Every structure is written in structure tokens, then in C-alpha cells.
Tab-separated table of C-alpha atoms in Angstrom:
chain	number	residue	atom	x	y	z
A	1	MET	CA	127.762	232.485	417.544
A	2	GLU	CA	128.535	233.559	421.104
A	3	ASP	CA	132.300	233.067	420.669
A	4	VAL	CA	132.336	235.415	417.704
A	5	ASN	CA	130.484	238.139	419.592
A	6	LYS	CA	133.089	238.040	422.373
A	7	LEU	CA	135.778	238.925	419.840
A	8	LYS	CA	134.071	242.038	418.494
A	9	PRO	CA	134.997	245.441	419.929
A	10	SER	CA	132.360	246.551	422.419
A	11	PHE	CA	131.292	249.519	420.310
A	12	LEU	CA	130.309	247.326	417.357
A	13	SER	CA	126.722	246.124	417.522
A	14	SER	CA	127.018	243.850	414.487
A	15	ASP	CA	129.480	242.341	412.028
A	16	GLU	CA	128.627	244.860	409.333
A	17	SER	CA	131.539	247.182	410.138
A	18	LEU	CA	133.940	244.262	409.870
A	19	ALA	CA	132.347	242.759	406.784
A	20	VAL	CA	132.842	245.880	404.688
A	21	HIS	CA	136.575	245.163	404.833
A	22	ALA	CA	135.855	242.182	402.583
A	23	GLY	CA	136.855	239.437	404.978
A	24	GLU	CA	136.532	237.740	408.339
A	25	ARG	CA	138.264	238.671	411.583
A	26	LEU	CA	138.977	236.758	414.762
A	27	GLY	CA	140.730	239.183	417.085
A	28	ARG	CA	143.370	241.797	416.283
A	29	GLU	CA	145.923	239.388	414.827
A	30	ILE	CA	143.618	238.152	412.070
A	31	VAL	CA	144.246	239.855	408.765
A	32	THR	CA	142.553	239.935	405.391
A	33	ASN	CA	144.303	240.269	402.063
A	34	SER	CA	142.742	241.043	398.697
A	35	ILE	CA	144.069	238.700	396.036
A	36	ARG	CA	142.889	237.683	392.591
A	37	THR	CA	143.386	233.913	392.927
A	38	PRO	CA	142.984	233.052	396.627
A	39	ALA	CA	142.516	229.301	396.211
A	40	VAL	CA	145.600	228.859	394.042
A	41	SER	CA	147.761	231.223	396.077
A	42	THR	CA	146.745	229.698	399.401
A	43	THR	CA	147.335	226.072	398.518
A	44	THR	CA	150.585	226.844	396.693
A	45	TYR	CA	152.260	227.814	399.942
A	46	PHE	CA	151.117	224.932	402.108
A	47	TYR	CA	151.733	221.702	400.234
A	48	LYS	CA	154.587	220.291	398.158
A	49	ASN	CA	152.559	217.991	395.909
A	50	SER	CA	148.930	217.051	395.317
A	51	SER	CA	149.106	214.034	397.628
A	52	GLU	CA	149.358	216.339	400.632
A	53	LEU	CA	146.162	218.260	399.878
A	54	ILE	CA	142.676	216.894	400.503
A	55	ASP	CA	140.171	218.449	398.155
A	56	SER	CA	136.475	218.065	398.913
A	57	LYS	CA	135.384	217.564	395.307
A	58	PRO	CA	133.258	214.414	395.124
A	59	THR	CA	135.859	212.721	392.920
A	60	LEU	CA	138.364	212.898	395.763
A	61	ILE	CA	136.454	212.928	399.043
A	62	ASP	CA	132.926	213.837	400.056
A	63	ALA	CA	133.267	216.877	402.318
A	64	THR	CA	130.582	215.471	404.623
A	65	ASP	CA	132.294	212.049	404.925
A	66	ILE	CA	133.806	212.535	408.365
A	67	ALA	CA	134.948	208.921	408.712
A	68	GLY	CA	136.679	209.075	405.338
A	69	LEU	CA	138.374	212.343	406.212
A	70	GLN	CA	139.557	210.976	409.545
A	71	ALA	CA	141.037	207.876	407.898
A	72	ILE	CA	142.948	209.909	405.307
A	73	VAL	CA	144.278	212.446	407.804
A	74	ASN	CA	145.349	209.713	410.247
A	75	ASN	CA	147.070	207.551	407.641
A	76	HIS	CA	148.741	210.131	405.398
A	77	GLY	CA	150.886	213.218	405.821
A	78	VAL	CA	148.264	215.749	404.800
A	79	SER	CA	149.224	219.426	404.866
A	80	MET	CA	145.808	220.910	404.209
A	81	PHE	CA	142.117	220.037	404.026
A	82	PHE	CA	140.353	222.348	401.582
A	83	THR	CA	136.594	222.524	401.121
A	84	GLU	CA	133.720	224.812	400.306
A	85	SER	CA	130.984	225.113	402.893
A	86	PRO	CA	128.261	225.399	401.744
A	87	THR	CA	129.346	223.704	398.535
A	88	ASN	CA	128.459	224.786	395.018
A	89	PRO	CA	125.973	223.895	393.553
A	90	PHE	CA	124.515	221.384	396.040
A	91	LEU	CA	124.860	223.607	399.142
A	92	ARG	CA	126.175	220.718	401.255
A	93	CYS	CA	127.378	221.866	404.672
A	94	VAL	CA	130.517	220.748	406.483
A	95	ASP	CA	130.814	220.518	410.266
A	96	ILE	CA	133.743	222.947	410.360
A	97	LYS	CA	134.286	222.620	414.099
A	98	LEU	CA	134.501	218.826	413.977
A	99	VAL	CA	136.619	218.792	410.801
A	100	SER	CA	139.045	221.295	412.365
A	101	GLU	CA	139.401	219.199	415.511
A	102	ILE	CA	140.171	216.071	413.453
A	103	CYS	CA	142.701	217.822	411.225
A	104	HIS	CA	144.484	219.771	413.934
A	105	LYS	CA	145.247	216.615	415.912
A	106	ARG	CA	147.467	215.589	412.988
A	107	GLY	CA	148.834	219.036	412.203
A	108	THR	CA	146.678	219.465	409.093
A	109	LEU	CA	145.574	222.981	408.183
A	110	VAL	CA	141.901	223.633	407.391
A	111	CYS	CA	141.020	226.059	404.619
A	112	ILE	CA	137.353	226.895	404.006
A	113	ASP	CA	135.979	228.537	400.900
A	114	GLY	CA	133.137	230.568	402.404
A	115	THR	CA	132.062	232.354	399.225
A	116	ILE	CA	128.444	231.200	399.309
A	117	ALA	CA	127.994	231.887	403.023
A	118	THR	CA	129.867	235.243	403.029
A	119	PRO	CA	131.601	236.546	406.191
A	120	LEU	CA	128.210	237.839	407.349
A	121	ASN	CA	126.523	234.439	407.520
A	122	GLN	CA	129.368	232.163	408.615
A	123	LYS	CA	132.420	232.602	410.852
A	124	ALA	CA	134.644	229.695	409.868
A	125	LEU	CA	137.682	231.038	411.746
A	126	ALA	CA	135.717	231.086	414.982
A	127	LEU	CA	134.685	227.489	414.292
A	128	GLY	CA	138.331	226.409	414.055
A	129	ALA	CA	139.402	226.893	410.427
A	130	ASP	CA	142.930	228.193	409.847
A	131	LEU	CA	142.197	230.073	406.640
A	132	VAL	CA	139.056	231.338	404.927
A	133	ILE	CA	138.980	232.359	401.293
A	134	GLN	CA	136.269	234.251	399.470
A	135	SER	CA	135.653	234.808	395.780
A	136	ALA	CA	135.046	238.536	396.034
A	137	THR	CA	133.674	238.403	392.505
A	138	LYS	CA	130.412	237.208	394.064
A	139	TYR	CA	128.662	238.654	397.155
A	140	ILE	CA	131.555	240.813	398.387
A	141	GLY	CA	131.937	242.644	395.074
A	142	GLY	CA	128.234	242.293	394.503
A	143	HIS	CA	127.900	244.194	391.243
A	144	ASN	CA	129.278	241.661	388.742
A	145	ASP	CA	132.045	244.018	387.687
A	146	VAL	CA	135.200	242.691	389.369
A	147	LEU	CA	137.430	239.629	389.436
A	148	ALA	CA	138.819	239.462	392.946
A	149	GLY	CA	139.203	237.388	396.064
A	150	CYS	CA	140.368	237.582	399.652
A	151	ILE	CA	142.047	235.437	402.270
A	152	SER	CA	141.475	235.689	406.031
A	153	GLY	CA	143.610	234.025	408.679
A	154	SER	CA	146.360	234.528	411.219
A	155	MET	CA	149.157	236.987	410.530
A	156	LYS	CA	151.621	234.096	410.298
A	157	LEU	CA	149.699	232.209	407.604
A	158	VAL	CA	148.574	235.199	405.556
A	159	SER	CA	152.099	236.631	405.621
A	160	GLU	CA	153.348	233.505	403.871
A	161	ILE	CA	150.700	233.921	401.171
A	162	ARG	CA	151.358	237.651	400.845
A	163	ILE	CA	154.753	237.083	399.189
A	164	MET	CA	153.236	237.143	395.696
A	165	HIS	CA	150.387	239.452	396.541
A	166	ASN	CA	152.019	242.869	396.294
A	167	LEU	CA	151.038	243.416	392.659
A	168	LEU	CA	147.741	241.553	392.541
A	169	GLY	CA	145.102	244.126	393.393
A	170	GLY	CA	143.533	246.377	395.996
A	171	THR	CA	141.010	245.919	398.768
A	172	LEU	CA	137.359	246.116	397.790
A	173	SER	CA	134.962	248.474	399.513
A	174	PRO	CA	131.594	246.725	399.291
A	175	THR	CA	128.078	247.457	400.495
A	176	MET	CA	127.768	243.790	401.320
A	177	HIS	CA	125.705	244.034	404.503
A	178	LEU	CA	122.969	245.969	402.676
A	179	ARG	CA	122.775	243.506	399.803
A	180	VAL	CA	123.218	240.212	401.640
A	181	LYS	CA	120.491	240.957	404.188
A	182	GLN	CA	117.999	241.408	401.350
A	183	GLN	CA	119.287	238.319	399.523
A	184	ASN	CA	119.117	236.200	402.692
A	185	SER	CA	115.541	237.251	403.308
A	186	THR	CA	114.357	236.776	399.726
A	187	ALA	CA	115.961	233.352	399.342
A	188	LEU	CA	114.550	232.072	402.632
A	189	ARG	CA	111.045	233.326	401.873
A	190	MET	CA	111.201	231.865	398.386
A	191	ALA	CA	112.539	228.563	399.711
A	192	HIS	CA	109.474	228.310	401.923
A	193	VAL	CA	107.245	228.979	398.910
A	194	LEU	CA	108.984	226.229	396.964
A	195	GLU	CA	108.708	223.917	399.955
A	196	ALA	CA	104.949	223.788	399.440
A	197	HIS	CA	105.501	221.718	396.322
A	198	PRO	CA	105.325	217.899	396.721
A	199	LYS	CA	108.415	215.656	397.113
A	200	ASN	CA	110.523	218.374	398.608
A	201	PRO	CA	112.803	216.789	401.263
A	202	ARG	CA	114.706	218.404	404.108
A	203	HIS	CA	118.302	219.311	403.345
A	204	PRO	CA	120.659	216.590	404.708
A	205	GLU	CA	122.857	219.077	406.632
A	206	HIS	CA	119.982	221.193	407.946
A	207	HIS	CA	121.203	220.756	411.541
A	208	ILE	CA	124.766	221.756	410.665
A	209	ALA	CA	123.653	224.842	408.732
A	210	LYS	CA	121.569	226.034	411.692
A	211	ARG	CA	124.504	225.540	414.058
A	212	LYS	CA	127.303	227.099	412.022
A	213	MET	CA	125.590	229.899	410.086
A	214	THR	CA	123.886	233.049	411.297
A	215	ASP	CA	121.850	233.249	408.107
A	216	PHE	CA	121.594	231.119	404.999
A	217	GLY	CA	122.569	233.048	401.905
A	218	GLY	CA	120.959	233.938	398.624
A	219	LEU	CA	121.199	230.667	396.663
A	220	VAL	CA	118.389	228.196	396.162
A	221	THR	CA	119.019	224.994	394.205
A	222	PHE	CA	116.215	222.828	392.877
A	223	GLU	CA	115.364	220.266	390.235
A	224	THR	CA	112.816	221.215	387.608
A	225	THR	CA	112.724	221.450	383.808
A	226	ILE	CA	114.711	223.592	381.403
A	227	LYS	CA	111.404	225.129	380.328
A	228	PHE	CA	111.310	226.744	383.768
A	229	ILE	CA	114.525	228.667	383.062
A	230	ASP	CA	113.317	229.736	379.634
A	231	SER	CA	110.036	231.023	381.112
A	232	LEU	CA	111.619	233.326	383.702
A	233	LYS	CA	111.490	237.068	383.003
A	234	ILE	CA	113.604	238.684	385.744
A	235	PRO	CA	116.858	236.744	386.287
A	236	TYR	CA	119.738	236.715	383.867
A	237	ILE	CA	121.039	233.344	382.714
A	238	ALA	CA	124.613	233.446	383.985
A	239	THR	CA	127.136	231.265	385.815
A	240	SER	CA	128.013	233.793	388.512
A	241	PHE	CA	126.094	234.511	391.722
A	242	GLY	CA	125.969	237.051	394.531
A	243	GLY	CA	125.197	240.170	392.505
A	244	CYS	CA	122.395	242.697	392.854
A	245	GLU	CA	120.677	241.134	389.852
A	246	SER	CA	119.134	237.684	390.149
A	247	PHE	CA	120.899	234.939	388.186
A	248	VAL	CA	119.777	231.479	387.185
A	249	ASP	CA	121.825	228.727	385.605
A	250	GLN	CA	121.961	225.006	384.860
A	251	PRO	CA	125.169	223.594	386.445
A	252	ALA	CA	125.176	220.550	384.182
A	253	ALA	CA	125.480	222.850	381.172
A	254	ARG	CA	128.888	223.925	382.465
A	255	ASN	CA	130.021	220.309	382.713
A	256	TRP	CA	129.073	218.808	379.369
A	257	ASP	CA	132.669	217.608	378.982
A	258	VAL	CA	132.031	215.228	381.899
A	259	PRO	CA	130.162	212.064	380.771
A	260	ARG	CA	126.515	212.096	381.850
A	261	ASP	CA	126.862	208.842	383.840
A	262	GLU	CA	129.733	210.423	385.758
A	263	ARG	CA	127.706	213.580	386.467
A	264	LEU	CA	124.726	211.551	387.691
A	265	LYS	CA	126.967	209.582	390.039
A	266	TYR	CA	127.474	212.791	392.006
A	267	GLY	CA	123.901	214.027	391.694
A	268	LEU	CA	124.594	216.594	388.976
A	269	LYS	CA	121.383	216.026	387.042
A	270	ASP	CA	120.625	217.772	383.783
A	271	ASN	CA	117.565	219.425	385.346
A	272	LEU	CA	119.381	220.881	388.364
A	273	VAL	CA	118.780	224.646	388.561
A	274	ARG	CA	120.739	227.115	390.696
A	275	PHE	CA	118.936	230.388	391.443
A	276	SER	CA	120.919	233.304	392.895
A	277	PHE	CA	118.569	235.911	394.324
A	278	GLY	CA	119.431	239.551	393.867
A	279	VAL	CA	117.902	242.560	395.578
A	280	GLU	CA	114.779	242.858	393.436
A	281	ASP	CA	111.410	243.086	395.175
A	282	PHE	CA	110.416	239.738	396.706
A	283	ASP	CA	106.860	239.840	395.362
A	284	ASP	CA	108.144	240.447	391.824
A	285	LEU	CA	110.539	237.495	392.065
A	286	LYS	CA	107.864	235.290	393.599
A	287	ALA	CA	105.398	236.107	390.834
A	288	ASP	CA	108.022	235.425	388.187
A	289	ILE	CA	109.010	232.059	389.650
A	290	LEU	CA	105.442	230.930	390.154
A	291	GLN	CA	104.453	231.834	386.594
A	292	ALA	CA	107.466	229.903	385.323
A	293	LEU	CA	106.519	226.917	387.475
A	294	ASP	CA	103.023	227.028	385.987
A	295	THR	CA	104.556	226.125	382.626
A	296	ILE	CA	105.798	222.798	384.040
A	297	PRO	CA	103.610	219.658	383.879
A	298	THR	CA	102.062	218.907	387.269
A	299	LYS	CA	103.656	215.454	387.422
A	300	THR	CA	107.135	217.026	387.551
A	301	SER	CA	108.541	216.954	391.087
A	302	LEU	CA	110.428	219.845	392.622
A	303	TYR	CA	113.397	219.487	394.942
A	304	SER	CA	114.807	222.600	396.553
A	305	HIS	CA	116.933	223.835	399.400
A	306	GLN	CA	118.516	227.068	400.589
A	307	ASN	CA	121.717	226.124	402.426
A	308	GLY	CA	119.895	223.557	404.530
A	309	VAL	CA	116.945	225.536	405.866
A	310	VAL	CA	114.004	224.975	403.570
A	311	SER	CA	112.073	223.098	406.212
A	312	ASP	CA	112.905	225.532	409.018
A	313	LYS	CA	109.776	227.607	409.622
A	314	ASN	CA	110.736	228.794	413.091
């Protein structure tokens, strides 16, 4: 992240002083706005109809399908490419630098939802993205008590979005750097513990995650049994993530309206578990997870990854 470091004022030794402003900066002309619906507000201003927006949901385009993206951008008048990176819940990683180069050649804006990575772990603007949005309900808010979001980008772009922002909320004042450091560490250590289980492959975008992120976040996703969730003592069962308390949920349970065959087509198995680590003591969380795993038959395989770094022991 050498390019990012060049942009920081010389008296700042880390990104923590910037991160507490709830967004991402790239020089003095980059601004951050607090807004309750950043995804809706952002896209509303930059495309006239749905055909001009590329969404990275699997039903439209796989965010990691570079050839497919290139073909669409080259053959259609696309105003914006919008994707999460890492994605939720599979934690797939997009080569933001390459995607930005492809899109900008055709005048297509790139908007990255960096909620899972947070501004501490990923600098999408420095990698070439035009806009970065964050659900501040998650890691930035951090205490599961707000509904908020933020948008970071150039003054020109954010000013266009700001038109409807005047009455939509104030800027958050988080303790994000304190929380996210602990969550990064716990998730990585726990991912390495889970890696010891058999049939646990390397994350497919491991190399991209190492290149584009300074750390790897507090989410670990793995396949196990529902009995595992029921046996846990510490985490709450909830659909949110990024808070001080650990959360666990079953993504398929939030998509029962989608036929099972359709869910399986995109890898959304019934036994997929998403674990959001809070700031509890690592040894307590480890003991809780291991005792829950002990309730699972030994023939059950475990698949896990933490934003592409499970197999990285260096």
C-alpha cells in the first residue's frame, strides 16, 4: 500500500486518524459523506436505467469474471460497475485495480462496497475505484445501534450525491481502529485453527486479498452443520456483522424465498455459516467454537476462509 502512504500527511503514522472520520481519503479533494442509503443514493445519480449498471450479484455477473466484465463494458454503454469486495457471504475478492483500468477505458465509473474490508483494511480509491460506500451499521458504527452509511470519492462525484443528503443524518464518530484490529487478529487466528480440519481448501482469491488488503477483516465463512450454531454459547444469532459482540448466522435462512436449486447454483448451501468475530477474548471464542465442533460427526467436512487468507501462515 505504498501509494496510500504517500497520500497521508507526514505527521500521521497510520490510517487510524483518517478512519475515525468514517470513510476513506485519497488526498485533500476526497470527501466523505454520511448517508443512510449509500448504495441507492449513489447509483441513482449515475445511471438512467438498469441496463447501464453492472451489478456483481451472481445472477447478473460474477464479480471475479474479468473476461465477462470486459465484454459487457466494451459492448454496452455502461455508466457504472458496482460490486462488493470482499463479497458477502462468500468473501470473494475483486481485482479492483484491474477492474478500474478496464472500466475507465470506456468511461465507466467503478463503485466498491467496502463494508466487509473497512477503510482500515482496504483502500479501494487508491486502487482506482471512483467511489467507495460503506454500511456504517457494521464495523464503522460497531455497536449494533445505528442504521447509517457513508460514501467516499472525489468532490465532484460526492457533490452530485449530496443533493438529497442534507436531511439524512450526521457523521459517525467511531472507535473503529480499536475494534477492527482485535477483530482482524481474532478472525485470522481462528481461521488458522479451522484450517487444521480436513478438506479445507485455499481461498480462490487468496493472491488478490494479499495484494489489495492490509488486513483481512473479522468474518470467517465455513460449511458445517446447523447443530454447530445451536451449540455455540458466546455469539448471538443475528444477520448483522461488525459489532463488538460476535454474531453467527446461516445465510441460506435469509434466502428461503429463493428455490434451493437456485441457491445451490451459486454455492449458497444450507449448511453455510458466517461467523462475525467481535472483541471477546480469543481463547474464549476458540474454546466455544471447538466445543461446538465437537458436537459434529467426524465425517462432516469443514470448509472455511477469512477473506482469502486461511492458508497464509507467514
